[in-house]
Amino acid sequence: KVVRDENGEAVRIPGKCKSVKGIGWFIEEYGIAQISMNLTDTTVTSLHEAFEACRESATRRGLRVTGSELVGLVPLNVILDAGGQSGVMHINSEEGTKISNLTITGGFKEDEDSQERRYGGGIYCIGSTEFENVIIRNNYAIDGGGFYFRDGGSTFKNVLVFENEAQYCGGIAFGEATAIIHNTTITNNTGDRGGGIYLTSSSTVYLRNSIIS
C-alpha cells in the first residue's frame, strides 16, 4: 500500500543507505520478497554495507536473506574490498603470479585455530608472487595484517603498506620465504611482533630504497 500526503503525492522516508536507489516487491508465486538496488556512489555506501543493511532489516522481521546477485559492471576496487568479512586474496602460485595496480583493503581474519582464517588479512600467499604499484591498507589478521607469505620468493616494487593491524605482525609477515622489497613504504602498521615486518629465522628479506616506520 502506498501512503500519500494531502496532495496525493507518495510519502517518501529517507533510507538507511545514502547514494542508493532501491525498490522492493513481494513475489507471490515464490513466496519471497526481492530488493533491487542501484548504488550510485560506492565510496558512500559499499556493496557489503548495502547487503548487510538488507540482511539486518530481514533479521529484525524474523526473515533471512537467501541469496544475492550482481548485475552489470562495478569498479575493480569494489570487488577487492572485503568489508571486514574475510581475507581479500589467497594466492597459491607454483609458477609465479604478478599483482599490479590494485588496492587491497577491508580484509579480516581472526580464527586462531585455522591457518586459512588466521594469516594474511589482505593477502595470504604461498609461492612466488610479484607486486607492483599495489596499496595494502586497513586489513586485520591474527598474523600478518597486510600480507602473509610462506614457501616462496616475492618481489615488491612501488608498494604502499599502511594502517594494517594484527596481533603478531601488522604489515608483512614472512614464514620460510624470501623477498626483495624496493621503492616501497611500510608505515603506521601495528602488531606485537613487528608493526612493519616480521621474519622467521628461515626467511630472508632484501630492502632497497624503502621506508619502514
PDB file of C-alpha atoms in Angstrom:
ATOM      1  CA  LYS A   1       0.000   0.000   0.000  1.00  0.00           C
ATOM      2  CA  VAL A   2       1.356   3.428  -0.965  1.00  0.00           C
ATOM      3  CA  VAL A   3       0.968   6.127   1.707  1.00  0.00           C
ATOM      4  CA  ARG A   4       0.134   9.509   0.195  1.00  0.00           C
ATOM      5  CA  ASP A   5       0.021  13.045   1.554  1.00  0.00           C
ATOM      6  CA  GLU A   6      -2.860  15.541   1.265  1.00  0.00           C
ATOM      7  CA  ASN A   7      -1.759  16.390  -2.268  1.00  0.00           C
ATOM      8  CA  GLY A   8      -1.831  12.780  -3.379  1.00  0.00           C
ATOM      9  CA  GLU A   9       1.958  12.512  -3.578  1.00  0.00           C
ATOM     10  CA  ALA A  10       3.660   9.358  -2.320  1.00  0.00           C
ATOM     11  CA  VAL A  11       5.255   9.878   1.122  1.00  0.00           C
ATOM     12  CA  ARG A  12       8.950   9.114   0.978  1.00  0.00           C
ATOM     13  CA  ILE A  13      11.167   8.429   4.003  1.00  0.00           C
ATOM     14  CA  PRO A  14      14.964   8.745   3.665  1.00  0.00           C
ATOM     15  CA  GLY A  15      16.547   5.295   3.705  1.00  0.00           C
ATOM     16  CA  LYS A  16      19.385   3.927   5.797  1.00  0.00           C
ATOM     17  CA  CYS A  17      21.929   3.830   2.960  1.00  0.00           C
ATOM     18  CA  LYS A  18      22.996   7.038   1.243  1.00  0.00           C
ATOM     19  CA  SER A  19      23.665   7.200  -2.504  1.00  0.00           C
ATOM     20  CA  VAL A  20      21.451   4.150  -3.045  1.00  0.00           C
ATOM     21  CA  LYS A  21      18.298   3.924  -5.174  1.00  0.00           C
ATOM     22  CA  GLY A  22      16.212   0.906  -4.274  1.00  0.00           C
ATOM     23  CA  ILE A  23      12.837  -0.731  -4.698  1.00  0.00           C
ATOM     24  CA  GLY A  24      11.318  -3.844  -3.175  1.00  0.00           C
ATOM     25  CA  TRP A  25       8.372  -6.075  -4.008  1.00  0.00           C
ATOM     26  CA  PHE A  26       6.785  -9.365  -2.991  1.00  0.00           C
ATOM     27  CA  ILE A  27       6.588 -12.253  -5.479  1.00  0.00           C
ATOM     28  CA  GLU A  28       3.572 -14.323  -4.502  1.00  0.00           C
ATOM     29  CA  GLU A  29       4.411 -17.146  -6.895  1.00  0.00           C
ATOM     30  CA  TYR A  30       7.610 -17.926  -4.999  1.00  0.00           C
ATOM     31  CA  GLY A  31       6.627 -16.600  -1.565  1.00  0.00           C
ATOM     32  CA  ILE A  32       9.644 -14.306  -1.336  1.00  0.00           C
ATOM     33  CA  ALA A  33      10.438 -10.608  -1.304  1.00  0.00           C
ATOM     34  CA  GLN A  34      13.053  -9.115  -3.598  1.00  0.00           C
ATOM     35  CA  ILE A  35      15.054  -5.904  -3.359  1.00  0.00           C
ATOM     36  CA  SER A  36      16.721  -4.224  -6.313  1.00  0.00           C
ATOM     37  CA  MET A  37      19.332  -1.559  -5.606  1.00  0.00           C
ATOM     38  CA  ASN A  38      21.409   0.825  -7.681  1.00  0.00           C
ATOM     39  CA  LEU A  39      24.500   2.051  -5.833  1.00  0.00           C
ATOM     40  CA  THR A  40      25.238   5.467  -7.295  1.00  0.00           C
ATOM     41  CA  ASP A  41      28.401   6.089  -5.247  1.00  0.00           C
ATOM     42  CA  THR A  42      30.178   3.059  -3.771  1.00  0.00           C
ATOM     43  CA  THR A  43      32.546   5.305  -1.793  1.00  0.00           C
ATOM     44  CA  VAL A  44      29.499   6.413   0.249  1.00  0.00           C
ATOM     45  CA  THR A  45      27.733   3.049   0.553  1.00  0.00           C
ATOM     46  CA  SER A  46      29.716  -0.034  -0.456  1.00  0.00           C
ATOM     47  CA  LEU A  47      28.366  -3.328  -1.737  1.00  0.00           C
ATOM     48  CA  HIS A  48      28.826  -5.127   1.556  1.00  0.00           C
ATOM     49  CA  GLU A  49      27.236  -2.275   3.521  1.00  0.00           C
ATOM     50  CA  ALA A  50      24.146  -2.353   1.311  1.00  0.00           C
ATOM     51  CA  PHE A  51      23.916  -6.131   1.613  1.00  0.00           C
ATOM     52  CA  GLU A  52      24.321  -6.020   5.407  1.00  0.00           C
ATOM     53  CA  ALA A  53      21.593  -3.372   5.676  1.00  0.00           C
ATOM     54  CA  CYS A  54      19.185  -5.710   3.866  1.00  0.00           C
ATOM     55  CA  ARG A  55      20.218  -8.666   5.990  1.00  0.00           C
ATOM     56  CA  GLU A  56      19.775  -6.733   9.234  1.00  0.00           C
ATOM     57  CA  SER A  57      16.349  -5.481   8.138  1.00  0.00           C
ATOM     58  CA  ALA A  58      15.268  -9.031   7.284  1.00  0.00           C
ATOM     59  CA  THR A  59      16.554 -10.379  10.614  1.00  0.00           C
ATOM     60  CA  ARG A  60      14.508  -7.822  12.561  1.00  0.00           C
ATOM     61  CA  ARG A  61      11.415  -9.200  10.826  1.00  0.00           C
ATOM     62  CA  GLY A  62      12.257 -12.825  11.526  1.00  0.00           C
ATOM     63  CA  LEU A  63      13.379 -13.443   7.943  1.00  0.00           C
ATOM     64  CA  ARG A  64      16.665 -14.271   6.261  1.00  0.00           C
ATOM     65  CA  VAL A  65      18.405 -13.351   3.031  1.00  0.00           C
ATOM     66  CA  THR A  66      18.632 -16.441   0.839  1.00  0.00           C
ATOM     67  CA  GLY A  67      20.762 -15.084  -1.983  1.00  0.00           C
ATOM     68  CA  SER A  68      22.088 -12.114  -3.902  1.00  0.00           C
ATOM     69  CA  GLU A  69      23.035 -11.303  -7.474  1.00  0.00           C
ATOM     70  CA  LEU A  70      25.309  -8.686  -9.013  1.00  0.00           C
ATOM     71  CA  VAL A  71      24.013  -7.316 -12.318  1.00  0.00           C
ATOM     72  CA  GLY A  72      26.215  -5.192 -14.542  1.00  0.00           C
ATOM     73  CA  LEU A  73      29.701  -3.772 -14.001  1.00  0.00           C
ATOM     74  CA  VAL A  74      31.342  -2.436 -10.850  1.00  0.00           C
ATOM     75  CA  PRO A  75      34.789  -0.899 -10.274  1.00  0.00           C
ATOM     76  CA  LEU A  76      37.505  -3.454  -9.523  1.00  0.00           C
ATOM     77  CA  ASN A  77      38.349  -1.789  -6.201  1.00  0.00           C
ATOM     78  CA  VAL A  78      34.799  -2.511  -5.033  1.00  0.00           C
ATOM     79  CA  ILE A  79      35.307  -6.246  -5.588  1.00  0.00           C
ATOM     80  CA  LEU A  80      38.663  -6.144  -3.769  1.00  0.00           C
ATOM     81  CA  ASP A  81      37.208  -4.518  -0.644  1.00  0.00           C
ATOM     82  CA  ALA A  82      36.444  -7.409   1.718  1.00  0.00           C
ATOM     83  CA  GLY A  83      34.467  -5.166   4.049  1.00  0.00           C
ATOM     84  CA  GLY A  84      35.842  -6.785   7.186  1.00  0.00           C
ATOM     85  CA  GLN A  85      34.136 -10.093   6.335  1.00  0.00           C
ATOM     86  CA  SER A  86      37.076 -12.247   5.185  1.00  0.00           C
ATOM     87  CA  GLY A  87      40.535 -12.110   3.671  1.00  0.00           C
ATOM     88  CA  VAL A  88      40.798 -10.361   0.319  1.00  0.00           C
ATOM     89  CA  MET A  89      43.159 -12.630  -1.662  1.00  0.00           C
ATOM     90  CA  HIS A  90      44.521 -16.149  -1.330  1.00  0.00           C
ATOM     91  CA  ILE A  91      47.345 -16.884  -3.781  1.00  0.00           C
ATOM     92  CA  ASN A  92      48.834 -20.343  -4.302  1.00  0.00           C
ATOM     93  CA  SER A  93      51.358 -19.969  -7.072  1.00  0.00           C
ATOM     94  CA  GLU A  94      53.933 -22.542  -8.154  1.00  0.00           C
ATOM     95  CA  GLU A  95      54.912 -20.819 -11.401  1.00  0.00           C
ATOM     96  CA  GLY A  96      54.656 -17.196 -10.266  1.00  0.00           C
ATOM     97  CA  THR A  97      51.919 -14.569 -10.187  1.00  0.00           C
ATOM     98  CA  LYS A  98      52.029 -10.820 -10.782  1.00  0.00           C
ATOM     99  CA  ILE A  99      49.656  -8.432  -9.000  1.00  0.00           C
ATOM    100  CA  SER A 100      49.710  -4.793 -10.140  1.00  0.00           C
ATOM    101  CA  ASN A 101      47.753  -1.529  -9.924  1.00  0.00           C
ATOM    102  CA  LEU A 102      45.366  -2.650  -7.177  1.00  0.00           C
ATOM    103  CA  THR A 103      44.218  -1.533  -3.740  1.00  0.00           C
ATOM    104  CA  ILE A 104      43.615  -4.327  -1.217  1.00  0.00           C
ATOM    105  CA  THR A 105      41.527  -3.286   1.784  1.00  0.00           C
ATOM    106  CA  GLY A 106      38.972  -4.422   4.345  1.00  0.00           C
ATOM    107  CA  GLY A 107      40.390  -7.929   4.899  1.00  0.00           C
ATOM    108  CA  PHE A 108      39.636  -9.549   8.245  1.00  0.00           C
ATOM    109  CA  LYS A 109      40.795 -12.886   9.728  1.00  0.00           C
ATOM    110  CA  GLU A 110      40.575 -13.799  13.404  1.00  0.00           C
ATOM    111  CA  ASP A 111      40.309 -17.580  13.758  1.00  0.00           C
ATOM    112  CA  GLU A 112      43.366 -18.767  15.717  1.00  0.00           C
ATOM    113  CA  ASP A 113      42.581 -22.433  15.043  1.00  0.00           C
ATOM    114  CA  SER A 114      42.509 -22.219  11.253  1.00  0.00           C
ATOM    115  CA  GLN A 115      45.519 -21.445   9.068  1.00  0.00           C
ATOM    116  CA  GLU A 116      43.252 -20.244   6.264  1.00  0.00           C
ATOM    117  CA  ARG A 117      41.435 -17.802   8.575  1.00  0.00           C
ATOM    118  CA  ARG A 118      44.374 -16.707  10.728  1.00  0.00           C
ATOM    119  CA  TYR A 119      47.077 -15.428   8.352  1.00  0.00           C
ATOM    120  CA  GLY A 120      47.132 -12.569   5.857  1.00  0.00           C
ATOM    121  CA  GLY A 121      44.143 -10.285   6.235  1.00  0.00           C
ATOM    122  CA  GLY A 122      44.883  -8.587   2.920  1.00  0.00           C
ATOM    123  CA  ILE A 123      46.786 -11.321   1.072  1.00  0.00           C
ATOM    124  CA  TYR A 124      47.749 -14.853   2.065  1.00  0.00           C
ATOM    125  CA  CYS A 125      50.390 -16.044  -0.381  1.00  0.00           C
ATOM    126  CA  ILE A 126      52.059 -19.409  -0.955  1.00  0.00           C
ATOM    127  CA  GLY A 127      54.733 -19.473  -3.635  1.00  0.00           C
ATOM    128  CA  SER A 128      56.330 -16.775  -5.791  1.00  0.00           C
ATOM    129  CA  THR A 129      54.488 -13.516  -6.433  1.00  0.00           C
ATOM    130  CA  GLU A 130      55.440 -10.106  -7.797  1.00  0.00           C
ATOM    131  CA  PHE A 131      53.658  -6.965  -6.576  1.00  0.00           C
ATOM    132  CA  GLU A 132      53.930  -3.634  -8.377  1.00  0.00           C
ATOM    133  CA  ASN A 133      52.012  -0.386  -7.766  1.00  0.00           C
ATOM    134  CA  VAL A 134      49.864  -2.006  -5.080  1.00  0.00           C
ATOM    135  CA  ILE A 135      48.313  -0.428  -1.977  1.00  0.00           C
ATOM    136  CA  ILE A 136      47.561  -2.596   1.058  1.00  0.00           C
ATOM    137  CA  ARG A 137      45.641  -0.756   3.776  1.00  0.00           C
ATOM    138  CA  ASN A 138      43.194  -1.262   6.618  1.00  0.00           C
ATOM    139  CA  ASN A 139      43.369  -5.061   6.884  1.00  0.00           C
ATOM    140  CA  TYR A 140      43.407  -7.221  10.026  1.00  0.00           C
ATOM    141  CA  ALA A 141      44.541 -10.760  10.875  1.00  0.00           C
ATOM    142  CA  ILE A 142      45.887 -12.742  13.804  1.00  0.00           C
ATOM    143  CA  ASP A 143      49.236 -12.817  11.973  1.00  0.00           C
ATOM    144  CA  GLY A 144      50.216 -10.668   9.000  1.00  0.00           C
ATOM    145  CA  GLY A 145      47.561  -7.982   8.857  1.00  0.00           C
ATOM    146  CA  GLY A 146      48.532  -6.791   5.378  1.00  0.00           C
ATOM    147  CA  PHE A 147      50.412  -9.797   3.948  1.00  0.00           C
ATOM    148  CA  TYR A 148      51.459 -13.270   4.991  1.00  0.00           C
ATOM    149  CA  PHE A 149      53.978 -15.163   2.820  1.00  0.00           C
ATOM    150  CA  ARG A 150      55.405 -18.646   3.018  1.00  0.00           C
ATOM    151  CA  ASP A 151      57.248 -21.170   0.860  1.00  0.00           C
ATOM    152  CA  GLY A 152      58.446 -18.922  -1.936  1.00  0.00           C
ATOM    153  CA  GLY A 153      60.050 -15.731  -3.153  1.00  0.00           C
ATOM    154  CA  SER A 154      58.271 -12.414  -3.601  1.00  0.00           C
ATOM    155  CA  THR A 155      59.163  -9.062  -5.130  1.00  0.00           C
ATOM    156  CA  PHE A 156      57.715  -5.698  -4.076  1.00  0.00           C
ATOM    157  CA  LYS A 157      58.067  -2.620  -6.268  1.00  0.00           C
ATOM    158  CA  ASN A 158      56.321   0.697  -5.561  1.00  0.00           C
ATOM    159  CA  VAL A 159      54.096  -0.832  -2.883  1.00  0.00           C
ATOM    160  CA  LEU A 160      52.437   1.052  -0.015  1.00  0.00           C
ATOM    161  CA  VAL A 161      51.539  -0.931   3.113  1.00  0.00           C
ATOM    162  CA  PHE A 162      49.850   1.139   5.827  1.00  0.00           C
ATOM    163  CA  GLU A 163      47.217   1.141   8.579  1.00  0.00           C
ATOM    164  CA  ASN A 164      47.105  -2.652   8.819  1.00  0.00           C
ATOM    165  CA  GLU A 165      46.801  -4.413  12.160  1.00  0.00           C
ATOM    166  CA  ALA A 166      47.458  -7.850  13.647  1.00  0.00           C
ATOM    167  CA  GLN A 167      48.125  -9.490  16.969  1.00  0.00           C
ATOM    168  CA  TYR A 168      51.633 -10.501  15.896  1.00  0.00           C
ATOM    169  CA  CYS A 169      52.668  -8.538  12.784  1.00  0.00           C
ATOM    170  CA  GLY A 170      50.679  -5.690  11.334  1.00  0.00           C
ATOM    171  CA  GLY A 171      52.369  -5.080   7.993  1.00  0.00           C
ATOM    172  CA  ILE A 172      54.066  -8.088   6.343  1.00  0.00           C
ATOM    173  CA  ALA A 173      54.903 -11.466   7.888  1.00  0.00           C
ATOM    174  CA  PHE A 174      57.293 -13.913   6.234  1.00  0.00           C
ATOM    175  CA  GLY A 175      57.381 -17.607   7.124  1.00  0.00           C
ATOM    176  CA  GLU A 176      60.087 -19.602   5.306  1.00  0.00           C
ATOM    177  CA  ALA A 177      60.079 -17.053   2.495  1.00  0.00           C
ATOM    178  CA  THR A 178      62.423 -14.760   0.567  1.00  0.00           C
ATOM    179  CA  ALA A 179      61.580 -11.266  -0.644  1.00  0.00           C
ATOM    180  CA  ILE A 180      63.096  -8.308  -2.455  1.00  0.00           C
ATOM    181  CA  ILE A 181      61.481  -5.039  -1.421  1.00  0.00           C
ATOM    182  CA  HIS A 182      62.335  -1.823  -3.248  1.00  0.00           C
ATOM    183  CA  ASN A 183      60.786   1.639  -3.602  1.00  0.00           C
ATOM    184  CA  THR A 184      58.231   0.558  -1.014  1.00  0.00           C
ATOM    185  CA  THR A 185      56.796   2.273   2.070  1.00  0.00           C
ATOM    186  CA  ILE A 186      55.610   0.279   5.083  1.00  0.00           C
ATOM    187  CA  THR A 187      54.214   2.637   7.686  1.00  0.00           C
ATOM    188  CA  ASN A 188      51.713   3.047  10.513  1.00  0.00           C
ATOM    189  CA  ASN A 189      51.030  -0.672  10.904  1.00  0.00           C
ATOM    190  CA  THR A 190      50.551  -2.188  14.363  1.00  0.00           C
ATOM    191  CA  GLY A 191      51.367  -5.583  15.864  1.00  0.00           C
ATOM    192  CA  ASP A 192      53.125  -7.098  18.873  1.00  0.00           C
ATOM    193  CA  ARG A 193      55.897  -8.811  16.872  1.00  0.00           C
ATOM    194  CA  GLY A 194      56.879  -6.171  14.388  1.00  0.00           C
ATOM    195  CA  GLY A 195      54.463  -3.497  13.319  1.00  0.00           C
ATOM    196  CA  GLY A 196      56.128  -3.277   9.907  1.00  0.00           C
ATOM    197  CA  ILE A 197      57.832  -6.598   9.078  1.00  0.00           C
ATOM    198  CA  TYR A 198      58.197  -9.927  10.879  1.00  0.00           C
ATOM    199  CA  LEU A 199      60.568 -12.656   9.673  1.00  0.00           C
ATOM    200  CA  THR A 200      61.046 -16.206  10.875  1.00  0.00           C
ATOM    201  CA  SER A 201      64.632 -17.390  11.228  1.00  0.00           C
ATOM    202  CA  SER A 202      64.377 -19.202   7.889  1.00  0.00           C
ATOM    203  CA  SER A 203      63.251 -16.102   5.952  1.00  0.00           C
ATOM    204  CA  THR A 204      65.399 -13.543   4.098  1.00  0.00           C
ATOM    205  CA  VAL A 205      64.368 -10.052   3.003  1.00  0.00           C
ATOM    206  CA  TYR A 206      66.422  -7.604   0.902  1.00  0.00           C
ATOM    207  CA  LEU A 207      65.458  -3.919   1.219  1.00  0.00           C
ATOM    208  CA  ARG A 208      66.296  -1.246  -1.370  1.00  0.00           C
ATOM    209  CA  ASN A 209      65.228   2.421  -1.266  1.00  0.00           C
ATOM    210  CA  SER A 210      62.363   1.634   1.067  1.00  0.00           C
ATOM    211  CA  ILE A 211      60.861   3.111   4.222  1.00  0.00           C
ATOM    212  CA  ILE A 212      59.688   1.196   7.288  1.00  0.00           C
ATOM    213  CA  SER A 213      58.233   3.308  10.072  1.00  0.00           C
TER     214      SER A 213
END
